[in-house]
Short mmCIF file of C-alpha atoms in Angstrom, two decimals:
data_model
loop_
_atom_site.label_atom_id
_atom_site.label_comp_id
_atom_site.label_asym_id
_atom_site.label_seq_id
_atom_site.Cartn_x
_atom_site.Cartn_y
_atom_site.Cartn_z
CA MET C 1 6.09 -4.24 14.23
CA LYS C 2 4.54 -3.44 17.57
CA ALA C 3 6.36 -0.74 19.54
CA ALA C 4 7.40 -2.16 22.90
CA ALA C 5 5.82 0.68 24.85
CA VAL C 6 2.42 0.32 23.20
CA ARG C 7 -0.17 -1.88 24.82
CA CYS C 8 -2.76 -2.69 22.16
CA ALA C 9 -6.30 -3.88 22.59
CA THR C 10 -6.64 -7.42 23.83
CA ALA C 11 -8.41 -9.97 21.66
CA GLY C 12 -11.37 -9.80 24.00
CA SER C 13 -11.90 -6.11 23.29
CA LEU C 14 -12.29 -6.70 19.55
CA ALA C 15 -16.06 -6.93 19.76
CA LEU C 16 -17.57 -7.85 16.40
CA SER C 17 -20.74 -6.77 14.69
CA ALA C 18 -20.50 -9.88 12.51
CA LEU C 19 -17.78 -12.38 11.79
CA VAL C 20 -17.59 -15.11 9.20
CA ALA C 21 -14.94 -17.78 9.07
CA ALA C 22 -12.47 -18.04 6.23
CA PRO C 23 -13.74 -20.61 3.73
CA ALA C 24 -13.13 -24.19 4.71
CA GLY C 25 -10.67 -26.08 2.59
CA SER C 26 -8.97 -22.94 1.30
CA ALA C 27 -6.82 -21.52 4.01
CA ASN C 28 -7.14 -22.97 7.47
CA GLY C 29 -6.41 -26.63 7.16
CA ALA C 30 -9.83 -28.16 6.37
CA THR C 31 -9.93 -30.49 3.39
CA ALA C 32 -13.57 -30.30 2.25
CA PRO C 33 -13.79 -27.95 -0.74
CA SER C 34 -15.85 -24.86 -0.02
CA ALA C 35 -18.33 -23.20 -2.35
CA GLU C 36 -15.75 -20.47 -2.95
CA GLU C 37 -13.08 -23.02 -3.78
CA ARG C 38 -15.33 -24.64 -6.35
CA GLY C 39 -16.22 -21.19 -7.67
CA VAL C 40 -12.55 -20.33 -8.23
CA ARG C 41 -12.03 -23.52 -10.23
CA ILE C 42 -15.06 -22.75 -12.39
CA ALA C 43 -14.01 -19.13 -12.93
CA ALA C 44 -10.41 -20.11 -13.73
CA GLU C 45 -11.54 -22.72 -16.27
CA ARG C 46 -13.75 -20.15 -17.96
CA ALA C 47 -10.95 -17.57 -17.99
CA GLU C 48 -8.43 -20.03 -19.39
CA ALA C 49 -10.81 -20.91 -22.22
CA ALA C 50 -11.64 -17.27 -22.97
CA GLY C 51 -8.15 -15.82 -22.59
CA ILE C 52 -7.76 -12.05 -22.84
CA ARG C 53 -8.63 -10.09 -25.97
CA TRP C 54 -5.85 -7.52 -26.11
CA GLY C 55 -6.50 -4.21 -27.82
CA THR C 56 -5.96 -0.49 -27.60
CA CYS C 57 -6.12 0.83 -24.05
CA ALA C 58 -9.05 3.06 -23.12
CA LYS C 59 -8.28 6.75 -23.24
CA ALA C 60 -9.09 6.99 -19.54
CA GLU C 61 -6.10 4.75 -18.76
CA ASP C 62 -3.67 7.31 -20.26
CA MET C 63 -1.36 4.57 -21.57
CA PRO C 64 1.39 4.78 -24.19
CA PRO C 65 0.34 3.21 -27.51
CA SER C 66 2.85 0.37 -27.10
CA LEU C 67 0.79 -1.12 -24.27
CA ARG C 68 -2.25 -3.32 -24.85
CA CYS C 69 -5.23 -3.67 -22.57
CA GLY C 70 -8.04 -6.13 -21.98
CA THR C 71 -10.40 -7.43 -19.32
CA VAL C 72 -10.83 -10.57 -17.24
CA VAL C 73 -14.26 -11.65 -16.01
CA VAL C 74 -14.56 -12.85 -12.39
CA PRO C 75 -17.56 -13.57 -10.16
CA LEU C 76 -18.48 -10.88 -7.68
CA ASP C 77 -19.19 -13.74 -5.22
CA TYR C 78 -17.11 -16.89 -5.68
CA ALA C 79 -19.71 -18.91 -3.78
CA ARG C 80 -22.04 -18.14 -6.72
CA PRO C 81 -19.83 -18.39 -9.81
CA GLY C 82 -22.87 -18.28 -12.08
CA GLY C 83 -24.14 -15.07 -10.51
CA LYS C 84 -23.12 -11.47 -11.11
CA GLN C 85 -19.83 -11.07 -12.95
CA ILE C 86 -17.42 -8.11 -12.87
CA ARG C 87 -14.61 -7.15 -15.23
CA LEU C 88 -11.06 -6.41 -14.15
CA THR C 89 -8.95 -4.22 -16.44
CA VAL C 90 -5.53 -5.60 -17.40
CA SER C 91 -2.53 -4.10 -19.23
CA ARG C 92 0.47 -5.78 -20.87
CA ALA C 93 3.79 -5.07 -22.53
CA ARG C 94 5.09 -8.10 -24.41
CA ALA C 95 8.53 -9.45 -23.55
CA THR C 96 11.12 -7.70 -25.70
CA GLY C 97 13.11 -10.90 -26.17
CA ARG C 98 16.42 -9.04 -26.22
CA SER C 99 18.88 -7.90 -23.57
CA GLY C 100 21.42 -5.69 -25.30
CA HIS C 101 22.43 -7.61 -28.42
CA ARG C 102 21.52 -10.98 -26.93
CA ALA C 103 18.29 -12.88 -27.58
CA VAL C 104 16.44 -13.87 -24.41
CA ALA C 105 13.92 -16.70 -24.03
CA ARG C 106 10.46 -15.71 -22.86
CA GLN C 107 9.61 -17.01 -19.37
CA GLY C 108 5.92 -16.06 -19.28
CA SER C 109 3.90 -13.29 -17.64
CA LEU C 110 5.02 -11.28 -14.62
CA VAL C 111 2.03 -9.83 -12.75
CA TYR C 112 2.44 -6.83 -10.44
CA ASN C 113 0.32 -5.39 -7.65
CA PRO C 114 1.43 -2.06 -6.10
CA GLY C 115 -0.52 -2.34 -2.87
CA GLY C 116 -3.01 -0.09 -1.17
CA PRO C 117 -5.40 -1.80 -1.00
CA GLY C 118 -6.86 0.51 -3.60
CA ALA C 119 -3.89 1.15 -5.89
CA SER C 120 -3.90 0.30 -9.58
CA GLY C 121 -1.06 -1.53 -11.28
CA MET C 122 -2.19 -0.64 -14.80
CA HIS C 123 0.91 1.48 -15.49
CA PHE C 124 3.40 -1.16 -14.33
CA PRO C 125 4.26 -2.40 -17.85
CA VAL C 126 5.71 1.05 -18.61
CA MET C 127 8.53 0.19 -16.17
CA GLY C 128 10.03 -2.15 -18.75
CA VAL C 129 11.86 0.75 -20.42
CA MET C 130 13.69 1.64 -17.18
CA PRO C 131 17.28 0.37 -16.88
CA GLU C 132 16.47 -1.47 -13.63
CA TRP C 133 13.74 -3.52 -15.35
CA LYS C 134 15.06 -3.99 -18.89
CA ARG C 135 16.54 -7.46 -18.40
CA VAL C 136 13.37 -8.65 -16.67
CA ALA C 137 11.25 -7.07 -19.43
CA ALA C 138 13.27 -9.00 -22.00
CA ALA C 139 12.16 -12.31 -20.46
CA TYR C 140 8.64 -11.55 -19.26
CA ASP C 141 5.44 -10.02 -20.49
CA LEU C 142 4.93 -7.28 -17.88
CA VAL C 143 1.31 -7.37 -16.72
CA GLY C 144 -0.51 -4.82 -14.59
CA TYR C 145 -4.14 -4.78 -13.52
CA ALA C 146 -6.67 -2.86 -11.50
CA PRO C 147 -8.01 -5.06 -8.68
CA ARG C 148 -11.74 -5.29 -8.02
CA GLY C 149 -13.11 -1.92 -7.03
CA VAL C 150 -10.19 0.07 -8.45
CA GLY C 151 -10.36 2.36 -11.48
CA ARG C 152 -12.64 0.80 -14.09
CA SER C 153 -12.71 -2.63 -12.38
CA ALA C 154 -16.24 -2.51 -10.90
CA PRO C 155 -15.29 0.73 -9.11
CA LEU C 156 -16.24 1.47 -5.53
CA SER C 157 -17.08 4.90 -4.18
CA CYS C 158 -18.35 5.68 -0.69
CA ARG C 159 -19.46 9.24 -1.39
CA SER C 160 -20.59 11.29 -4.34
CA ALA C 161 -18.44 13.65 -6.35
CA GLY C 162 -20.16 16.56 -4.61
CA GLN C 163 -18.88 15.29 -1.26
CA SER C 164 -15.18 15.64 -2.08
CA ALA C 165 -12.78 16.01 0.81
CA GLU C 166 -12.73 19.43 2.43
CA ALA C 167 -9.63 21.61 2.49
CA PRO C 168 -7.98 23.18 4.36
CA THR C 169 -8.15 20.83 7.35
CA SER C 170 -6.74 20.59 10.84
CA ALA C 171 -4.66 17.69 12.16
CA PRO C 172 -4.44 17.84 15.95
CA SER C 173 -1.93 15.37 17.33
CA HIS C 174 -3.77 15.35 20.68
CA PRO C 175 -7.42 15.98 19.76
CA ASP C 176 -9.95 17.13 22.34
CA ALA C 177 -13.31 15.49 23.05
CA ALA C 178 -15.25 17.77 20.71
CA TYR C 179 -12.95 17.00 17.78
CA LYS C 180 -13.14 13.27 18.48
CA LYS C 181 -16.94 13.45 18.51
CA LYS C 182 -16.88 15.18 15.13
CA ARG C 183 -14.58 12.54 13.63
CA VAL C 184 -16.66 9.66 15.02
CA ALA C 185 -19.74 11.14 13.32
CA ARG C 186 -17.81 11.48 10.07
CA ALA C 187 -16.60 7.85 10.27
CA LYS C 188 -20.13 6.59 10.84
CA ALA C 189 -21.40 8.58 7.86
CA TYR C 190 -18.63 7.26 5.64
CA ALA C 191 -19.39 3.65 6.62
CA ARG C 192 -23.09 4.20 5.90
CA GLY C 193 -22.23 5.74 2.53
CA CYS C 194 -20.10 2.75 1.59
CA ALA C 195 -22.97 0.36 2.32
CA ALA C 196 -25.63 2.48 0.62
CA ARG C 197 -23.69 3.06 -2.60
CA ASN C 198 -22.20 -0.45 -2.99
CA PRO C 199 -24.65 -3.37 -2.68
CA GLY C 200 -21.87 -5.93 -3.17
CA LEU C 201 -19.60 -4.33 -0.55
CA ARG C 202 -18.98 -7.52 1.44
CA HIS C 203 -17.24 -9.14 -1.55
CA TYR C 204 -14.34 -6.67 -1.65
CA THR C 205 -11.82 -8.61 0.43
CA THR C 206 -8.24 -9.85 0.26
CA LEU C 207 -9.57 -13.39 -0.07
CA ASN C 208 -11.45 -12.43 -3.23
CA ASN C 209 -8.50 -10.38 -4.49
CA ALA C 210 -6.36 -13.52 -4.17
CA ARG C 211 -8.98 -15.58 -6.02
CA ASP C 212 -9.12 -12.92 -8.73
CA LEU C 213 -5.35 -13.14 -9.04
CA ASP C 214 -5.57 -16.86 -9.68
CA VAL C 215 -8.26 -16.33 -12.32
CA LEU C 216 -6.01 -13.73 -13.96
CA ARG C 217 -3.21 -16.32 -13.97
CA ALA C 218 -5.47 -18.72 -15.84
CA ALA C 219 -6.63 -16.04 -18.29
CA LEU C 220 -2.99 -15.30 -19.12
CA GLY C 221 -2.49 -18.97 -19.98
CA GLU C 222 -0.01 -19.54 -17.14
CA ARG C 223 0.03 -22.83 -15.27
CA ARG C 224 1.88 -21.15 -12.40
CA LEU C 225 2.02 -17.51 -11.36
CA THR C 226 5.05 -15.22 -11.35
CA PHE C 227 4.17 -12.26 -9.18
CA VAL C 228 5.66 -9.14 -7.62
CA GLY C 229 3.66 -7.49 -4.86
CA ALA C 230 4.58 -4.32 -3.00
CA SER C 231 3.22 -3.20 0.37
CA TYR C 232 -0.36 -4.56 0.64
CA GLY C 233 0.49 -6.51 -2.51
CA THR C 234 2.76 -8.68 -0.33
CA TYR C 235 -0.19 -9.69 1.83
CA LEU C 236 -2.27 -10.37 -1.27
CA GLY C 237 0.53 -12.54 -2.67
CA ALA C 238 1.00 -14.37 0.62
CA VAL C 239 -2.73 -15.15 0.83
CA HIS C 240 -2.68 -16.38 -2.77
CA ALA C 241 0.33 -18.59 -2.02
CA THR C 242 -1.48 -20.02 1.01
CA LEU C 243 -4.67 -20.72 -0.94
CA PHE C 244 -3.01 -21.93 -4.17
CA PRO C 245 0.53 -23.15 -3.38
CA SER C 246 0.71 -25.40 -6.44
CA HIS C 247 -0.07 -22.40 -8.67
CA VAL C 248 3.00 -20.41 -7.60
CA ARG C 249 6.10 -20.23 -9.80
CA ARG C 250 7.99 -17.24 -8.33
CA MET C 251 6.89 -14.55 -5.90
CA VAL C 252 8.55 -11.35 -4.73
CA PHE C 253 7.28 -9.62 -1.59
CA ASP C 254 8.57 -6.04 -1.56
CA SER C 255 8.05 -4.19 1.76
CA ALA C 256 6.07 -6.87 3.54
CA VAL C 257 2.93 -6.42 5.58
CA ASN C 258 2.99 -8.39 8.83
CA PRO C 259 0.64 -11.27 7.91
CA ALA C 260 0.01 -12.63 11.42
CA PRO C 261 -3.78 -12.91 11.81
CA SER C 262 -3.65 -10.99 15.10
CA GLN C 263 -2.08 -8.05 13.24
CA ILE C 264 -4.68 -7.74 10.46
CA TRP C 265 -5.47 -4.83 10.38
CA TYR C 266 -5.96 -2.91 13.61
CA ARG C 267 -2.63 -3.70 15.23
CA ASN C 268 -0.69 -3.26 11.99
CA ASN C 269 -2.00 0.29 11.80
CA LEU C 270 -0.92 1.04 15.37
CA ASP C 271 2.53 -0.31 14.60
CA GLN C 272 2.66 1.75 11.43
CA SER C 273 1.96 4.93 13.39
CA ALA C 274 4.79 4.15 15.80
CA ALA C 275 7.15 3.49 12.89
CA PHE C 276 6.28 6.76 11.15
CA GLU C 277 7.45 8.63 14.23
CA ARG C 278 10.91 7.11 13.69
CA ARG C 279 10.89 8.07 10.02
CA TRP C 280 9.74 11.58 10.88
CA ALA C 281 12.77 11.77 13.17
CA ASP C 282 14.99 10.52 10.31
CA PHE C 283 13.75 13.32 8.06
CA ARG C 284 14.30 15.95 10.73
CA ALA C 285 17.82 14.69 11.41
CA TRP C 286 18.64 14.91 7.70
CA THR C 287 17.16 18.41 7.47
CA ALA C 288 19.18 19.54 10.49
CA LYS C 289 22.34 18.17 8.88
CA HIS C 290 21.60 20.47 5.94
CA HIS C 291 20.81 23.56 7.99
CA THR C 292 23.07 25.59 5.70
CA ALA C 293 20.75 24.81 2.78
CA TYR C 294 17.41 25.18 4.55
CA GLY C 295 17.88 27.24 7.69
CA LEU C 296 15.39 25.11 9.59
CA GLY C 297 17.60 24.36 12.59
CA ARG C 298 20.81 22.55 13.44
CA THR C 299 19.07 19.83 15.50
CA PRO C 300 16.03 17.63 14.88
CA GLU C 301 14.29 19.39 17.76
CA ALA C 302 14.84 22.78 16.13
CA VAL C 303 13.44 21.48 12.85
CA LEU C 304 10.36 20.24 14.72
CA ARG C 305 9.86 23.66 16.31
CA ASN C 306 9.92 25.25 12.86
CA TYR C 307 7.46 22.67 11.51
CA ASP C 308 5.13 23.35 14.43
CA ARG C 309 5.50 27.09 13.84
CA ALA C 310 4.44 26.59 10.23
CA SER C 311 1.48 24.46 11.31
CA ARG C 312 0.24 27.13 13.72
CA LYS C 313 0.67 29.81 11.05
CA LEU C 314 -1.34 27.72 8.55
CA ALA C 315 -4.09 27.23 11.12
CA ARG C 316 -4.48 31.00 11.31
CA LYS C 317 -4.21 31.60 7.56
CA PRO C 318 -4.12 28.62 5.17
CA ALA C 319 -1.57 28.95 2.37
CA GLY C 320 -3.29 29.72 -0.90
CA GLY C 321 -6.58 29.21 0.93
CA LYS C 322 -6.04 25.45 0.51
CA VAL C 323 -3.17 24.29 2.74
CA GLY C 324 -3.84 24.03 6.45
CA PRO C 325 -2.22 21.89 9.15
CA GLY C 326 -3.86 18.74 7.75
CA GLU C 327 -2.45 19.25 4.28
CA LEU C 328 0.97 20.08 5.76
CA GLN C 329 0.97 16.85 7.77
CA ALA C 330 -0.14 14.77 4.77
CA ALA C 331 2.61 16.26 2.59
CA PHE C 332 5.30 15.52 5.16
CA LEU C 333 3.89 12.03 5.74
CA GLN C 334 4.98 11.30 2.16
CA ALA C 335 8.53 12.07 3.27
CA GLY C 336 8.13 9.17 5.68
CA TYR C 337 7.49 6.86 2.73
CA TYR C 338 10.19 8.05 0.35
CA ASP C 339 13.58 9.69 0.93
CA ASP C 340 13.24 11.31 -2.50
CA TYR C 341 10.70 13.72 -1.02
CA TRP C 342 13.06 15.03 1.66
CA PRO C 343 14.77 17.80 -0.34
CA MET C 344 11.60 19.23 -1.86
CA ARG C 345 9.64 19.11 1.40
CA ALA C 346 12.44 20.79 3.38
CA ALA C 347 12.83 23.45 0.69
CA ALA C 348 9.09 24.14 0.67
CA LEU C 349 8.94 24.47 4.45
CA SER C 350 11.94 26.78 4.42
CA ALA C 351 10.47 28.96 1.68
CA TYR C 352 7.11 29.18 3.47
CA LEU C 353 8.67 30.33 6.72
CA LYS C 354 10.64 32.93 4.77
CA GLY C 355 7.47 34.33 3.22
CA ASP C 356 7.06 32.35 -0.01
CA PRO C 357 4.11 29.92 0.20
CA LYS C 358 4.16 28.90 -3.47
CA PRO C 359 6.32 25.72 -3.19
CA LEU C 360 4.26 24.49 -0.23
CA VAL C 361 0.97 25.13 -2.03
CA GLU C 362 2.28 23.34 -5.14
CA GLN C 363 3.25 20.30 -3.08
CA ALA C 364 0.52 20.11 -0.45
CA ALA C 365 -2.70 21.54 -1.89
CA PRO C 366 -5.31 18.96 -2.90
CA GLU C 367 -5.48 18.38 -6.64
CA PRO C 368 -9.12 18.69 -7.79
CA ARG C 369 -8.46 16.65 -10.93
CA GLY C 370 -7.38 13.72 -8.77
CA ALA C 371 -10.27 13.90 -6.30
CA ALA C 372 -12.32 11.10 -7.89
CA GLU C 373 -9.32 8.78 -8.13
CA ALA C 374 -8.34 9.51 -4.52
CA GLU C 375 -11.89 8.83 -3.31
CA ASN C 376 -11.97 5.56 -5.26
CA ALA C 377 -8.64 4.46 -3.75
CA ASN C 378 -9.77 5.38 -0.25
CA SER C 379 -13.09 3.56 -0.71
CA VAL C 380 -11.35 0.34 -1.78
CA TYR C 381 -8.80 0.65 1.02
CA THR C 382 -11.58 1.05 3.57
CA ALA C 383 -13.73 -1.74 2.17
CA VAL C 384 -10.96 -4.33 2.00
CA GLU C 385 -9.43 -3.58 5.39
CA CYS C 386 -12.81 -3.36 7.14
CA ASN C 387 -14.09 -6.56 5.52
CA ASP C 388 -10.89 -8.54 6.06
CA ALA C 389 -10.79 -8.79 9.83
CA PRO C 390 -12.32 -7.95 13.19
CA TRP C 391 -11.94 -4.37 14.43
CA PRO C 392 -12.82 -2.83 17.80
CA THR C 393 -16.41 -1.60 17.63
CA ASP C 394 -16.21 0.56 20.76
CA PHE C 395 -14.57 3.95 20.20
CA GLY C 396 -13.32 3.73 23.77
CA THR C 397 -10.80 1.10 22.63
CA TRP C 398 -9.58 3.30 19.78
CA ASP C 399 -9.39 6.30 22.11
CA ARG C 400 -7.39 4.40 24.72
CA ASP C 401 -4.89 2.84 22.30
CA ASN C 402 -4.31 5.90 20.14
CA SER C 403 -4.14 8.35 23.05
CA LEU C 404 -1.47 6.17 24.63
CA LEU C 405 0.47 5.81 21.40
CA ALA C 406 0.24 9.52 20.59
CA ARG C 407 2.25 10.30 23.73
CA SER C 408 5.34 8.84 22.08
CA ALA C 409 4.31 8.99 18.40
CA PRO C 410 2.18 12.10 17.82
CA PHE C 411 3.05 12.75 14.18
CA GLU C 412 0.79 10.17 12.46
CA THR C 413 -1.16 8.35 15.16
CA TRP C 414 -4.51 10.13 15.17
CA GLU C 415 -4.59 10.83 11.43
CA ASN C 416 -4.09 7.10 10.86
CA ALA C 417 -6.84 6.32 13.37
CA TRP C 418 -9.32 8.64 11.64
CA MET C 419 -8.61 7.03 8.27
CA ASN C 420 -9.47 3.59 9.63
CA LEU C 421 -12.25 4.51 12.05
CA PRO C 422 -15.11 3.66 9.61
CA CYS C 423 -14.15 0.03 10.32
CA ALA C 424 -15.53 0.43 13.85
CA TYR C 425 -18.99 1.02 12.39
CA TRP C 426 -18.78 -1.23 9.35
CA PRO C 427 -22.14 -2.74 8.31
CA ALA C 428 -20.80 -5.74 6.34
CA PRO C 429 -19.69 -9.08 7.83
CA ARG C 430 -16.00 -9.41 8.71
CA GLN C 431 -13.73 -12.27 7.67
CA ARG C 432 -11.32 -14.10 9.91
CA PRO C 433 -7.86 -13.36 8.50
CA VAL C 434 -6.17 -16.16 6.61
CA ASP C 435 -3.44 -17.92 8.59
CA VAL C 436 -0.75 -17.29 5.99
CA GLY C 437 1.99 -19.88 5.72
CA ALA C 438 3.63 -22.74 3.87
CA ALA C 439 6.00 -25.43 5.09
CA GLU C 440 9.39 -25.96 3.49
CA GLY C 441 8.84 -27.58 0.09
CA GLU C 442 5.18 -26.60 -0.27
CA LEU C 443 6.18 -23.53 -2.29
CA PRO C 444 9.07 -22.84 -4.62
CA PRO C 445 11.62 -20.43 -3.14
CA THR C 446 10.23 -16.92 -2.69
CA LEU C 447 12.01 -13.59 -2.18
CA ILE C 448 11.25 -10.92 0.44
CA LEU C 449 12.70 -7.39 0.14
CA ALA C 450 12.63 -4.97 3.08
CA ALA C 451 14.19 -1.75 4.34
CA GLU C 452 15.04 -1.80 8.03
CA ARG C 453 13.39 1.55 8.80
CA ASP C 454 10.34 1.26 6.53
CA ALA C 455 7.42 2.90 8.33
CA ALA C 456 4.48 1.90 6.13
CA THR C 457 5.35 -1.78 6.55
CA PRO C 458 7.71 -2.04 9.53
CA TYR C 459 10.58 -4.51 9.28
CA ALA C 460 9.06 -6.94 11.77
CA GLY C 461 6.52 -7.80 9.09
CA ALA C 462 9.26 -9.02 6.76
CA LEU C 463 10.69 -11.18 9.54
CA GLU C 464 7.26 -12.66 10.24
CA LEU C 465 6.59 -13.41 6.58
CA ASN C 466 10.05 -14.98 6.26
CA ARG C 467 9.25 -17.19 9.25
CA ARG C 468 5.88 -18.24 7.84
CA LEU C 469 6.94 -19.05 4.27
CA GLY C 470 9.28 -22.02 4.26
CA GLY C 471 12.05 -21.63 1.67
CA SER C 472 11.74 -17.83 1.50
CA ALA C 473 14.81 -15.59 1.57
CA LEU C 474 14.94 -12.09 3.03
CA VAL C 475 17.04 -9.33 1.46
CA THR C 476 17.44 -6.37 3.82
CA GLU C 477 18.44 -2.83 2.94
CA ARG C 478 20.18 -1.72 6.12
CA GLY C 479 19.56 1.55 7.90
CA THR C 480 17.10 3.08 5.43
CA GLY C 481 13.34 3.41 5.25
CA THR C 482 12.15 3.96 1.69
CA HIS C 483 8.95 2.03 1.09
CA GLY C 484 9.22 -0.28 -1.93
CA ILE C 485 12.86 -0.95 -2.74
CA GLY C 486 12.79 -3.36 -5.69
CA GLY C 487 13.77 -1.72 -8.98
CA GLY C 488 14.92 1.39 -7.12
CA THR C 489 18.31 2.97 -6.62
CA ASN C 490 20.02 0.22 -4.61
CA ALA C 491 22.04 -1.90 -7.04
CA CYS C 492 22.54 -4.68 -4.48
CA VAL C 493 18.80 -5.09 -3.95
CA ASN C 494 18.21 -5.02 -7.70
CA ARG C 495 20.80 -7.76 -8.34
CA HIS C 496 18.96 -10.10 -5.97
CA LEU C 497 15.60 -9.20 -7.50
CA GLU C 498 16.80 -9.73 -11.05
CA ALA C 499 18.65 -12.96 -10.27
CA TYR C 500 15.56 -14.39 -8.63
CA LEU C 501 13.12 -13.44 -11.39
CA LEU C 502 15.44 -14.63 -14.16
CA THR C 503 16.85 -17.80 -12.57
CA GLY C 504 14.76 -18.61 -9.49
CA ARG C 505 17.84 -18.38 -7.25
CA VAL C 506 17.55 -16.84 -3.78
CA PRO C 507 20.46 -16.00 -1.45
CA ALA C 508 20.95 -18.85 1.00
CA GLY C 509 20.21 -17.56 4.48
CA GLY C 510 19.13 -14.20 3.09
CA ALA C 511 21.27 -11.19 2.27
CA SER C 512 22.08 -7.73 3.55
CA CYS C 513 22.60 -4.67 1.34
CA ALA C 514 24.32 -1.44 2.27
CA PRO C 515 22.00 1.58 2.47
CA ARG C 516 21.23 3.69 -0.56
CA ARG C 517 22.77 7.13 -0.76
CA GLU C 518 20.99 9.88 1.11
CA PRO C 519 19.36 12.53 -1.05
CA GLU C 520 21.19 15.79 -1.72
CA PRO C 521 19.70 19.08 -0.52
CA GLN C 522 17.66 21.14 -2.95
CA SER C 523 17.07 24.87 -3.28
CA ALA C 524 13.63 26.45 -2.88
CA GLU C 525 13.64 27.25 -6.60
CA ARG C 526 13.61 23.53 -7.38
CA ALA C 527 10.98 22.66 -4.79
CA ALA C 528 8.02 22.63 -7.17
CA ARG C 529 6.14 19.37 -7.22
CA PRO C 530 7.23 16.90 -9.94
CA ALA C 531 4.62 15.27 -12.14
CA GLY C 532 2.76 12.58 -10.23
CA ALA C 533 4.09 13.57 -6.81
CA LEU C 534 1.70 13.89 -3.90
#
C-alpha cells in the first residue's frame, strides 16, 4: 500500500502516551489464557444459553416488516465479564429455502460487517431480495448487526448535538501554519470530548469487536462462524480468525485492509491518501473522455483546472450557502470510492460552472437529518482507530509526512490527516495491533476479493492478507477501483463469491476477473442525488 516515494515515520517516532500489549494467549503466541480470553468464554456461554429473542424491529431502525431484530448482551470489558454489560442490536432475514423452483438446504447464519469502523450492518438482510444475493439468501439466514458504539449499540458520541459540523468549510491541499494551528486545536478538543462523554472509551477496539463477533456467533447457535466483512470488516474478520481459528467456518474479506501491525493505522492512512490521488486521476480521465457530455475539458489536466476553478468560486461564495471547497472535496472523494458516482458528480460540476448550482448543492450539502448518525459513525471510527494502535504524538511527525505526501497526492492527504489527528492527542491507552495470521490448515479456506485500483483499501493490503492467511484465495478485479466488489456488477466476482459461500470452494491459486463496465455519462438533469447517496 505504501507509495514508493513516501517516506513514513520510523517506528522510533511513534511516541506513545500509553501502550498496552495485546492480551496474552489470544493473539501473539502465548499459551496462558488471559482474563479477556476467559471473559469471552463466559460471555459466549451465556449468549448461547440465552439465544436471541427475535421480534419487530424498532422504528428507529427503519426496517421492512419482513426483518426481525433482537439484541445480544456482551461485557463492556472482557477482563470483567461480570461487570457492566452492553447490548448490540442484531437483524435477521431467515433463509428462504428456495432457489427458483428448487428447495435449498439451510446452511446456517451468514453475518455481515460493512466496515468503518463505525458503520452499521443492520440493513444487510435486505440484500437477500437482490438477484446477486438470492441464491445465498436461500441457504443462509442473513444477519446484520450494529457493532459496539454504533447506532443503538451502546452509542458513542464525542460532541453534543449542538456542536454539529460546520458548513461551508475550506479544504486547503497545502495548508499554511495558521490553518494547521487551528486544526490541531480542533483535534485536541475532539479527543477531550471523546474522553469526557464516554467513560468506557478504552473498550472500543477491534479486539473487543472481534470478541463481540464470537459472542454473536454463539448467540446465533452457530458452532462456527460464516462471515462476510468489507473494508474495515476484513480487518475485524482477520483478527477474529486469528483469535478464534477453530470457530471459523467460512470467511470472505471484501476490499482488504492491510493487516500488518506496522500499518495499523497511521501508515495505512498515508497509503490510502496516495491511492486516492490515483483514483482522482481515474475519474478525471473518464470525465475528459466524455468532454462532449460535460464540457469539462478534453484532458485530465483540463478537468482538474475546472475543478480548481469551481473550488475557488465556492470559496468566494458557497453554493446555496452550504457548499464550500470542503464540501466539494468530500463529494468528489466519494467518486474515488465508487465508479457509480462519476456521472452524477461530473454532471453537477458541469452544471455549476455553467451557472446552475442546484445539482451540486443536492449532492454535496450536509444533510441535517443525518448529522447525528454521521457524528456517531465518526466517533466510533476515531475511538477504534485511536485505541487500536500507536500513533505519532508529535504534530511535527504528521506535518512532515503529510506535507511530503501532499506534493504528489494533494487531493486527499491533508483532509485524511485532519480526520485522524485526534489520535495524536488520545487520552486512552493504546493497544499493540494483533499480528494477524494463520498457517496452512489452521483455518478452513477463506476468500479475499479486491479491485486493483481500490483507494480506500489499496491492493497491497489484499496481497498481505493473502500471504498471512494460509489457504486463502485472492480474486482480483483487474484495472478498476470500486470499493467493495462482492455482490456488485461484476458477474465473475459474484460467481466466485457465491461458489465459496454455497460450497466452500475457492479458486486454486486465486483468480482474475475482467474489469466491470465503465459508467455511462449522465446529463445535468439526472444529476440529482439518489436516495442514500452522499
